[in-house]
PDB file of C-alpha atoms and ligand atoms in Angstrom:
ATOM      1  CA  UNK C  32     116.843 124.599 105.267  1.00 98.00           C
ATOM      2  CA  UNK C  33     119.561 122.231 104.017  1.00 98.00           C
ATOM      3  CA  UNK C  34     118.009 120.461 101.042  1.00 98.00           C
ATOM      4  CA  UNK C  35     119.264 117.560  98.965  1.00 98.00           C
ATOM      5  CA  UNK C  36     117.776 117.658  95.484  1.00 98.00           C
ATOM      6  CA  UNK C  37     117.809 114.447  93.445  1.00 98.00           C
ATOM      7  CA  UNK C  38     117.715 115.096  89.701  1.00 98.00           C
ATOM      8  CA  UNK C  39     119.016 118.113  87.799  1.00 96.00           C
ATOM      9  CA  UNK C  40     116.745 117.684  84.796  1.00 97.00           C
ATOM     10  CA  UNK C  41     114.057 120.008  83.428  1.00 94.00           C
ATOM     11  CA  UNK C  42     112.174 120.320  86.714  1.00 96.00           C
ATOM     12  CA  UNK C  43     114.993 119.672  89.172  1.00 98.00           C
ATOM     13  CA  UNK C  44     117.056 122.563  87.830  1.00 98.00           C
ATOM     14  CA  UNK C  45     114.134 124.916  88.467  1.00 97.00           C
ATOM     15  CA  UNK C  46     113.651 123.495  91.969  1.00 98.00           C
ATOM     16  CA  UNK C  47     117.295 124.367  92.645  1.00 98.00           C
ATOM     17  CA  UNK C  48     116.716 127.942  91.431  1.00 98.00           C
ATOM     18  CA  UNK C  49     113.530 128.451  93.467  1.00 98.00           C
ATOM     19  CA  UNK C  50     115.036 126.900  96.623  1.00 98.00           C
ATOM     20  CA  UNK C  51     118.082 129.227  96.376  1.00 98.00           C
ATOM     21  CA  UNK C  52     115.740 132.252  95.884  1.00 98.00           C
ATOM     22  CA  UNK C  53     113.921 131.212  99.070  1.00 98.00           C
ATOM     23  CA  UNK C  54     117.271 131.279 100.976  1.00 98.00           C
ATOM     24  CA  UNK C  55     117.720 127.494 101.311  1.00 98.00           C
ATOM     25  CA  UNK C  56     121.048 125.714 100.907  1.00 98.00           C
ATOM     26  CA  UNK C  57     120.756 123.173  98.117  1.00 98.00           C
ATOM     27  CA  UNK C  58     123.011 120.234  97.300  1.00 98.00           C
ATOM     28  CA  UNK C  59     122.182 118.478  94.007  1.00 98.00           C
ATOM     29  CA  UNK C  60     122.798 114.855  93.011  1.00 98.00           C
ATOM     30  CA  UNK C  61     122.130 113.696  89.463  1.00 98.00           C
ATOM     31  CA  UNK C  62     122.256 110.148  88.099  1.00 98.00           C
ATOM     32  CA  UNK C  63     126.058 109.942  88.228  1.00 97.00           C
ATOM     33  CA  UNK C  64     126.353 110.981  91.868  1.00 98.00           C
ATOM     34  CA  UNK C  65     123.480 108.690  92.939  1.00 98.00           C
ATOM     35  CA  UNK C  66     124.368 105.293  91.524  1.00 98.00           C
ATOM     36  CA  UNK C  67     122.787 102.635  93.828  1.00 98.00           C
ATOM     37  CA  UNK C  68     121.436 105.520  95.988  1.00 98.00           C
ATOM     38  CA  UNK C  69     125.012 106.595  96.915  1.00 98.00           C
ATOM     39  CA  UNK C  70     123.858 110.172  97.581  1.00 98.00           C
ATOM     40  CA  UNK C  71     121.434 108.873 100.194  1.00 98.00           C
ATOM     41  CA  UNK C  72     123.949 107.050 102.441  1.00 97.00           C
ATOM     42  CA  UNK C  73     123.368 107.994 106.113  1.00 97.00           C
ATOM     43  CA  UNK C  74     126.669 109.936 106.362  1.00 97.00           C
ATOM     44  CA  UNK C  75     125.710 111.992 103.278  1.00 97.00           C
ATOM     45  CA  UNK C  76     122.335 112.941 104.816  1.00 98.00           C
ATOM     46  CA  UNK C  77     123.617 113.907 108.295  1.00 97.00           C
ATOM     47  CA  UNK C  78     123.070 117.681 107.817  1.00 97.00           C
ATOM     48  CA  UNK C  79     120.110 117.443 105.442  1.00 98.00           C
ATOM     49  CA  UNK C  80     116.624 118.596 106.559  1.00 98.00           C
ATOM     50  CA  UNK C  81     114.716 117.237 103.580  1.00 98.00           C
ATOM     51  CA  UNK C  82     115.309 115.435 100.277  1.00 98.00           C
ATOM     52  CA  UNK C  83     113.379 116.519  97.123  1.00 98.00           C
ATOM     53  CA  UNK C  84     113.102 113.960  94.264  1.00 98.00           C
ATOM     54  CA  UNK C  85     112.552 114.905  90.603  1.00 98.00           C
ATOM     55  CA  UNK C  86     114.224 111.938  88.955  1.00 98.00           C
ATOM     56  CA  UNK C  87     112.657 109.096  86.967  1.00 96.00           C
ATOM     57  CA  UNK C  88     110.223 106.213  87.500  1.00 95.00           C
ATOM     58  CA  UNK C  89     112.961 103.517  87.328  1.00 96.00           C
ATOM     59  CA  UNK C  90     114.849 104.834  90.388  1.00 98.00           C
ATOM     60  CA  UNK C  91     112.334 106.740  92.489  1.00 98.00           C
ATOM     61  CA  UNK C  92     111.198 103.803  94.672  1.00 98.00           C
ATOM     62  CA  UNK C  93     114.803 102.931  95.614  1.00 98.00           C
ATOM     63  CA  UNK C  94     115.434 106.615  96.429  1.00 98.00           C
ATOM     64  CA  UNK C  95     112.321 106.755  98.625  1.00 98.00           C
ATOM     65  CA  UNK C  96     113.274 103.558 100.487  1.00 98.00           C
ATOM     66  CA  UNK C  97     116.847 104.724 101.132  1.00 98.00           C
ATOM     67  CA  UNK C  98     115.773 108.177 102.302  1.00 98.00           C
ATOM     68  CA  UNK C  99     112.928 107.068 104.558  1.00 98.00           C
ATOM     69  CA  UNK C 100     115.063 104.309 106.135  1.00 98.00           C
ATOM     70  CA  UNK C 101     117.639 106.988 107.040  1.00 97.00           C
ATOM     71  CA  UNK C 102     114.851 108.869 108.847  1.00 97.00           C
ATOM     72  CA  UNK C 103     114.812 111.921 106.605  1.00 98.00           C
ATOM     73  CA  UNK C 104     111.793 113.918 105.422  1.00 98.00           C
ATOM     74  CA  UNK C 105     111.074 113.726 101.701  1.00 98.00           C
ATOM     75  CA  UNK C 106     109.125 115.539  98.980  1.00 98.00           C
ATOM     76  CA  UNK C 107     108.568 113.446  95.844  1.00 98.00           C
ATOM     77  CA  UNK C 108     107.602 114.977  92.540  1.00 97.00           C
ATOM     78  CA  UNK C 109     108.619 112.047  90.416  1.00 96.00           C
ATOM     79  CA  UNK C 110     105.645 110.088  89.034  1.00 92.00           C
ATOM     80  CA  UNK C 111     105.248 106.472  87.892  1.00 91.00           C
ATOM     81  CA  UNK C 112     105.454 104.690  91.307  1.00 95.00           C
ATOM     82  CA  UNK C 113     101.877 104.932  92.629  1.00 92.00           C
ATOM     83  CA  UNK C 114     101.204 101.182  92.609  1.00 95.00           C
ATOM     84  CA  UNK C 115     103.635 101.160  95.562  1.00 98.00           C
ATOM     85  CA  UNK C 116     101.897 103.947  97.462  1.00 98.00           C
ATOM     86  CA  UNK C 117     100.641 101.657 100.271  1.00 98.00           C
ATOM     87  CA  UNK C 118     104.110 100.158 100.734  1.00 98.00           C
ATOM     88  CA  UNK C 119     105.624 103.662 100.995  1.00 98.00           C
ATOM     89  CA  UNK C 120     102.933 104.874 103.411  1.00 98.00           C
ATOM     90  CA  UNK C 121     103.723 101.923 105.731  1.00 98.00           C
ATOM     91  CA  UNK C 122     107.474 102.583 105.464  1.00 98.00           C
ATOM     92  CA  UNK C 123     106.986 106.265 106.371  1.00 98.00           C
ATOM     93  CA  UNK C 124     104.805 105.353 109.342  1.00 98.00           C
ATOM     94  CA  UNK C 125     107.266 102.702 110.489  1.00 98.00           C
ATOM     95  CA  UNK C 126     110.255 105.100 110.357  1.00 98.00           C
ATOM     96  CA  UNK C 127     108.226 108.077 111.648  1.00 98.00           C
ATOM     97  CA  UNK C 128     109.377 110.453 108.952  1.00 98.00           C
ATOM     98  CA  UNK C 129     107.552 113.188 107.017  1.00 98.00           C
ATOM     99  CA  UNK C 130     106.604 112.622 103.357  1.00 98.00           C
ATOM    100  CA  UNK C 131     104.682 114.731 100.803  1.00 98.00           C
ATOM    101  CA  UNK C 132     104.068 113.568  97.264  1.00 98.00           C
ATOM    102  CA  UNK C 133     102.157 114.897  94.277  1.00 96.00           C
ATOM    103  CA  UNK C 134     101.714 114.038  90.641  1.00 91.00           C
ATOM    104  CA  UNK C 135     101.557 117.791  90.242  1.00 92.00           C
ATOM    105  CA  UNK C 136     102.865 120.425  92.677  1.00 97.00           C
ATOM    106  CA  UNK C 137     101.341 123.446  90.914  1.00 96.00           C
ATOM    107  CA  UNK C 138      98.676 125.361  92.845  1.00 95.00           C
ATOM    108  CA  UNK C 139      96.701 125.772  89.618  1.00 96.00           C
ATOM    109  CA  UNK C 140      96.378 122.016  89.008  1.00 96.00           C
ATOM    110  CA  UNK C 141      95.361 121.421  92.610  1.00 96.00           C
ATOM    111  CA  UNK C 142      92.611 124.020  92.149  1.00 96.00           C
ATOM    112  CA  UNK C 143      91.728 122.216  88.909  1.00 97.00           C
ATOM    113  CA  UNK C 144      91.160 119.011  90.947  1.00 96.00           C
ATOM    114  CA  UNK C 145      88.446 120.899  92.871  1.00 95.00           C
ATOM    115  CA  UNK C 146      86.870 122.139  89.606  1.00 97.00           C
ATOM    116  CA  UNK C 147      86.877 118.554  88.275  1.00 97.00           C
ATOM    117  CA  UNK C 148      85.374 117.302  91.549  1.00 96.00           C
ATOM    118  CA  UNK C 149      82.524 119.796  91.216  1.00 96.00           C
ATOM    119  CA  UNK C 150      81.926 118.866  87.570  1.00 95.00           C
ATOM    120  CA  UNK C 151      81.748 115.133  88.434  1.00 95.00           C
ATOM    121  CA  UNK C 152      78.036 115.629  89.191  1.00 95.00           C
ATOM    122  CA  UNK C 153      77.531 115.596  85.395  1.00 95.00           C
ATOM    123  CA  UNK C 154      78.236 111.839  85.368  1.00 94.00           C
ATOM    124  CA  UNK C 155      75.090 111.299  87.420  1.00 90.00           C
ATOM    125  CA  UNK C 156      73.082 113.212  84.780  1.00 92.00           C
ATOM    126  CA  UNK C 157      73.623 111.304  81.547  1.00 92.00           C
ATOM    127  CA  UNK C 158      77.017 112.789  80.699  1.00 96.00           C
ATOM    128  CA  UNK C 159      79.977 110.621  79.718  1.00 96.00           C
ATOM    129  CA  UNK C 160      83.536 111.803  80.399  1.00 97.00           C
ATOM    130  CA  UNK C 161      86.964 111.615  78.797  1.00 98.00           C
ATOM    131  CA  UNK C 162      90.402 112.866  79.854  1.00 98.00           C
ATOM    132  CA  UNK C 163      93.076 113.987  77.403  1.00 98.00           C
ATOM    133  CA  UNK C 164      96.647 114.745  78.413  1.00 98.00           C
ATOM    134  CA  UNK C 165      99.494 116.172  76.338  1.00 98.00           C
ATOM    135  CA  UNK C 166     103.180 116.253  77.311  1.00 97.00           C
ATOM    136  CA  UNK C 167     106.611 116.677  75.660  1.00 96.00           C
ATOM    137  CA  UNK C 168     108.083 113.702  73.818  1.00 97.00           C
ATOM    138  CA  UNK C 169     110.632 113.020  76.570  1.00 95.00           C
ATOM    139  CA  UNK C 170     108.062 112.180  79.245  1.00 92.00           C
ATOM    140  CA  UNK C 171     108.690 108.585  80.340  1.00 87.00           C
ATOM    141  CA  UNK C 172     105.342 107.553  81.858  1.00 89.00           C
ATOM    142  CA  UNK C 173     101.851 107.507  80.294  1.00 94.00           C
ATOM    143  CA  UNK C 174      99.187 108.274  81.258  1.00 96.00           C
ATOM    144  CA  UNK C 175     100.503 111.194  83.324  1.00 95.00           C
ATOM    145  CA  UNK C 176     100.220 110.994  87.104  1.00 91.00           C
ATOM    146  CA  UNK C 177      98.104 114.157  86.954  1.00 94.00           C
ATOM    147  CA  UNK C 178      95.615 112.563  84.516  1.00 96.00           C
ATOM    148  CA  UNK C 179      95.311 109.545  86.820  1.00 94.00           C
ATOM    149  CA  UNK C 180      94.733 111.878  89.813  1.00 93.00           C
ATOM    150  CA  UNK C 181      92.001 113.766  87.901  1.00 96.00           C
ATOM    151  CA  UNK C 182      90.391 110.434  86.985  1.00 97.00           C
ATOM    152  CA  UNK C 183      90.465 109.316  90.646  1.00 94.00           C
ATOM    153  CA  UNK C 184      89.019 112.618  91.885  1.00 94.00           C
ATOM    154  CA  UNK C 185      86.066 112.480  89.436  1.00 96.00           C
ATOM    155  CA  UNK C 186      85.428 108.775  89.965  1.00 96.00           C
ATOM    156  CA  UNK C 187      85.354 109.205  93.749  1.00 95.00           C
ATOM    157  CA  UNK C 188      83.093 112.275  93.552  1.00 95.00           C
ATOM    158  CA  UNK C 189      80.640 110.524  91.204  1.00 94.00           C
ATOM    159  CA  UNK C 190      80.865 107.152  92.979  1.00 92.00           C
ATOM    160  CA  UNK C 191      81.799 105.405  89.723  1.00 90.00           C
ATOM    161  CA  UNK C 192      84.528 102.832  89.434  1.00 88.00           C
ATOM    162  CA  UNK C 193      85.030 102.966  85.680  1.00 88.00           C
ATOM    163  CA  UNK C 194      84.616 105.224  82.660  1.00 88.00           C
ATOM    164  CA  UNK C 195      86.648 108.426  82.054  1.00 95.00           C
ATOM    165  CA  UNK C 196      89.151 106.855  79.711  1.00 97.00           C
ATOM    166  CA  UNK C 197      92.505 108.706  79.495  1.00 98.00           C
ATOM    167  CA  UNK C 198      94.071 109.405  76.105  1.00 98.00           C
ATOM    168  CA  UNK C 199      97.762 110.471  76.117  1.00 98.00           C
ATOM    169  CA  UNK C 200      99.620 112.467  73.456  1.00 98.00           C
ATOM    170  CA  UNK C 201     103.399 113.011  73.442  1.00 98.00           C
ATOM    171  CA  UNK C 202     104.447 115.910  71.226  1.00 97.00           C
ATOM    172  CA  UNK C 203     107.028 118.672  70.967  1.00 97.00           C
ATOM    173  CA  UNK C 204     107.830 120.654  74.068  1.00 95.00           C
ATOM    174  CA  UNK C 205     104.376 120.651  75.745  1.00 97.00           C
ATOM    175  CA  UNK C 206     104.921 121.267  79.489  1.00 95.00           C
ATOM    176  CA  UNK C 207     101.636 119.650  80.541  1.00 96.00           C
ATOM    177  CA  UNK C 208      98.094 120.059  79.268  1.00 97.00           C
ATOM    178  CA  UNK C 209      95.092 118.274  80.824  1.00 98.00           C
ATOM    179  CA  UNK C 210      91.544 118.375  79.528  1.00 98.00           C
ATOM    180  CA  UNK C 211      88.341 116.874  80.867  1.00 98.00           C
ATOM    181  CA  UNK C 212      85.494 116.664  78.371  1.00 98.00           C
ATOM    182  CA  UNK C 213      81.987 115.868  79.633  1.00 97.00           C
ATOM    183  CA  UNK C 214      79.429 115.168  76.968  1.00 97.00           C
ATOM    184  CA  UNK C 215      75.674 114.667  76.887  1.00 97.00           C
ATOM    185  CA  UNK C 216      73.254 114.531  73.940  1.00 97.00           C
ATOM    186  CA  UNK C 217      72.502 118.210  74.660  1.00 97.00           C
ATOM    187  CA  UNK C 218      75.930 119.811  75.153  1.00 98.00           C
ATOM    188  CA  UNK C 219      79.628 119.449  75.850  1.00 98.00           C
ATOM    189  CA  UNK C 220      81.673 120.850  78.786  1.00 97.00           C
ATOM    190  CA  UNK C 221      85.416 121.432  78.422  1.00 98.00           C
ATOM    191  CA  UNK C 222      87.716 121.873  81.421  1.00 98.00           C
ATOM    192  CA  UNK C 223      91.371 122.595  80.674  1.00 98.00           C
ATOM    193  CA  UNK C 224      94.576 123.259  82.581  1.00 98.00           C
ATOM    194  CA  UNK C 225      97.594 124.320  80.501  1.00 97.00           C
ATOM    195  CA  UNK C 226     100.939 124.672  82.289  1.00 96.00           C
ATOM    196  CA  UNK C 227     102.948 127.601  80.746  1.00 95.00           C
ATOM    197  CA  UNK C 228     106.223 126.621  82.468  1.00 95.00           C
ATOM    198  CA  UNK C 229     107.626 124.251  85.089  1.00 94.00           C
ATOM    199  CA  UNK C 230     108.026 127.077  87.604  1.00 95.00           C
ATOM    200  CA  UNK C 231     104.710 126.263  89.353  1.00 95.00           C
ATOM    201  CA  UNK C 232     105.852 122.660  90.018  1.00 96.00           C
ATOM    202  CA  UNK C 233     109.159 123.848  91.476  1.00 98.00           C
ATOM    203  CA  UNK C 234     107.584 126.455  93.758  1.00 97.00           C
ATOM    204  CA  UNK C 235     105.011 124.009  95.074  1.00 97.00           C
ATOM    205  CA  UNK C 236     107.671 121.351  95.825  1.00 98.00           C
ATOM    206  CA  UNK C 237     109.944 123.779  97.711  1.00 98.00           C
ATOM    207  CA  UNK C 238     107.014 125.178  99.698  1.00 98.00           C
ATOM    208  CA  UNK C 239     105.928 121.623 100.480  1.00 98.00           C
ATOM    209  CA  UNK C 240     109.427 120.920 101.930  1.00 98.00           C
ATOM    210  CA  UNK C 241     109.125 124.063 104.087  1.00 98.00           C
ATOM    211  CA  UNK C 242     105.618 123.051 105.228  1.00 98.00           C
ATOM    212  CA  UNK C 243     106.893 119.549 106.115  1.00 98.00           C
ATOM    213  CA  UNK C 244     109.681 120.795 108.419  1.00 97.00           C
ATOM    214  CA  UNK C 245     109.233 119.367 111.936  1.00 88.00           C
ATOM    215  CA  UNK C 246     106.210 117.324 110.759  1.00 96.00           C
ATOM    216  CA  UNK C 247     105.815 113.575 110.573  1.00 97.00           C
ATOM    217  CA  UNK C 248     103.341 111.586 108.462  1.00 98.00           C
ATOM    218  CA  UNK C 249     102.392 110.694 104.915  1.00 98.00           C
ATOM    219  CA  UNK C 250     100.688 113.464 102.930  1.00 98.00           C
ATOM    220  CA  UNK C 251      99.231 113.929  99.459  1.00 96.00           C
ATOM    221  CA  UNK C 252      99.869 117.525  98.368  1.00 97.00           C
ATOM    222  CA  UNK C 253      96.277 117.901  97.112  1.00 92.00           C
ATOM    223  CA  UNK C 254      95.141 117.531 100.734  1.00 92.00           C
ATOM    224  CA  UNK C 255      97.580 120.055 102.261  1.00 94.00           C
ATOM    225  CA  UNK C 256      98.366 122.770  99.655  1.00 96.00           C
ATOM    226  CA  UNK C 257      95.820 125.160 101.199  1.00 94.00           C
ATOM    227  CA  UNK C 258      97.888 125.206 104.394  1.00 94.00           C
ATOM    228  CA  UNK C 259     101.050 126.494 102.647  1.00 92.00           C
TER     229      UNK C 259
HETATM  230  N1  NAP Z 231     104.990 116.464  90.594  1.00 76.95           N
HETATM  231  C1  NAP Z 231     105.185 117.451  89.725  1.00 76.95           C
HETATM  232  O1  NAP Z 231     104.714 118.586  89.904  1.00 76.95           O
HETATM  233  C2  NAP Z 231     105.995 117.199  88.485  1.00 76.95           C
HETATM  234  C3  NAP Z 231     106.277 118.188  87.593  1.00 76.95           C
HETATM  235  C4  NAP Z 231     107.135 117.894  86.503  1.00 76.95           C
HETATM  236  C5  NAP Z 231     107.652 116.628  86.359  1.00 76.95           C
HETATM  237  N2  NAP Z 231     107.318 115.680  87.254  1.00 76.95           N
HETATM  238  C6  NAP Z 231     107.916 114.332  87.198  1.00 76.95           C
HETATM  239  O2  NAP Z 231     109.274 114.490  87.713  1.00 76.95           O
HETATM  240  C7  NAP Z 231     110.122 113.560  87.064  1.00 76.95           C
HETATM  241  C8  NAP Z 231     111.286 114.327  86.398  1.00 76.95           C
HETATM  242  O3  NAP Z 231     110.773 115.147  85.395  1.00 76.95           O
HETATM  243  P1  NAP Z 231     111.701 116.030  84.482  1.00 76.95           P
HETATM  244  O4  NAP Z 231     110.838 116.582  83.430  1.00 76.95           O
HETATM  245  O5  NAP Z 231     112.534 116.960  85.332  1.00 76.95           O
HETATM  246  O6  NAP Z 231     112.660 114.896  83.854  1.00 76.95           O
HETATM  247  P2  NAP Z 231     114.136 114.988  83.246  1.00 76.95           P
HETATM  248  O7  NAP Z 231     114.367 116.329  82.613  1.00 76.95           O
HETATM  249  O8  NAP Z 231     114.292 113.760  82.409  1.00 76.95           O
HETATM  250  O9  NAP Z 231     115.076 114.919  84.553  1.00 76.95           O
HETATM  251  C9  NAP Z 231     115.241 113.754  85.283  1.00 76.95           C
HETATM  252  C10 NAP Z 231     116.597 113.826  85.918  1.00 76.95           C
HETATM  253  O10 NAP Z 231     116.766 112.757  86.852  1.00 76.95           O
HETATM  254  C11 NAP Z 231     118.107 112.413  86.854  1.00 76.95           C
HETATM  255  N3  NAP Z 231     118.249 111.041  87.408  1.00 76.95           N
HETATM  256  C12 NAP Z 231     117.951 109.839  86.822  1.00 76.95           C
HETATM  257  N4  NAP Z 231     118.224 108.856  87.663  1.00 76.95           N
HETATM  258  C13 NAP Z 231     118.664 109.422  88.807  1.00 76.95           C
HETATM  259  C14 NAP Z 231     119.100 108.927  90.070  1.00 76.95           C
HETATM  260  N5  NAP Z 231     119.143 107.605  90.316  1.00 76.95           N
HETATM  261  N6  NAP Z 231     119.495 109.805  91.021  1.00 76.95           N
HETATM  262  C15 NAP Z 231     119.473 111.126  90.785  1.00 76.95           C
HETATM  263  N7  NAP Z 231     119.107 111.674  89.618  1.00 76.95           N
HETATM  264  C16 NAP Z 231     118.694 110.829  88.641  1.00 76.95           C
HETATM  265  C17 NAP Z 231     118.562 112.508  85.432  1.00 76.95           C
HETATM  266  O11 NAP Z 231     119.918 112.731  85.448  1.00 76.95           O
HETATM  267  P3  NAP Z 231     120.882 112.528  84.145  1.00 76.95           P
HETATM  268  O12 NAP Z 231     120.512 113.678  83.262  1.00 76.95           O
HETATM  269  O13 NAP Z 231     122.217 112.634  84.762  1.00 76.95           O
HETATM  270  O14 NAP Z 231     120.537 111.164  83.584  1.00 76.95           O
HETATM  271  C18 NAP Z 231     117.758 113.715  84.926  1.00 76.95           C
HETATM  272  O15 NAP Z 231     118.506 114.870  84.992  1.00 76.95           O
HETATM  273  C19 NAP Z 231     109.223 112.781  86.091  1.00 76.95           C
HETATM  274  O16 NAP Z 231     108.766 111.607  86.731  1.00 76.95           O
HETATM  275  C20 NAP Z 231     108.057 113.725  85.845  1.00 76.95           C
HETATM  276  O17 NAP Z 231     106.887 113.049  85.504  1.00 76.95           O
HETATM  277  C21 NAP Z 231     106.508 115.918  88.289  1.00 76.95           C
END
């Protein structure tokens, strides 16, 4: 595939590596090449099959709008824009493009969502829950998109609209650590996912772009990763 990657930061640079290993042609645009979405002008996207975004919360929505309006498929790893998810879904449907997003593209975290979903039954049996997330000091949004997704999964599965407070820590070089602690007067359950590197995110995002080829529609990776 011909891929345009937005962002050559910590995760974007690994996406470039993984995409090249999987025999794709990758063009990369960082902040300088994409001022006012310049890298997403229609003439720049003519030969591109899909755009992958690992940039920053301040610019991701503008990137999404420019890409979708040009009719191109898109995979978005950048977090911090989910209050606009309904707006983006409508835009994707209106322009009949393909779109996959995830707060976390690693297969392990998506399995962890299922573990958390199963454990949600505890909240109907006198357990209270808390979520803790730890990331490197450079992470721009808090709480993490993954922590919010875990909270949503457990709340939906236990039919509760509140509880499960998220506590965020920003320290050192932590790639991404998420813990769910469920506590009753009798015992305590710990669930933990600890990312060892960013490689899992990059592989998931590239495989999502491959899966999306020739497809239209708006997809959350946690609903489609089993089909990869
Ligand atoms: N979904 C997932 O699996 C997953 C996994 C990891 C991270 N993330 C999310 O992905 C995003 C990036 O994370 P990261 O750790 O890679 O951050 P990072 O190291 O700070 O990299 C972000 C990159 O985006 C570039 N950038 C900023 N504005 C841009 C624009 N308008 N157009 C193109 N590039 C632009 C920056 O370029 P300059 O250096 O030139 O300023 C920087 O290199 C964050 O939102 C993070 O939460 C998601």
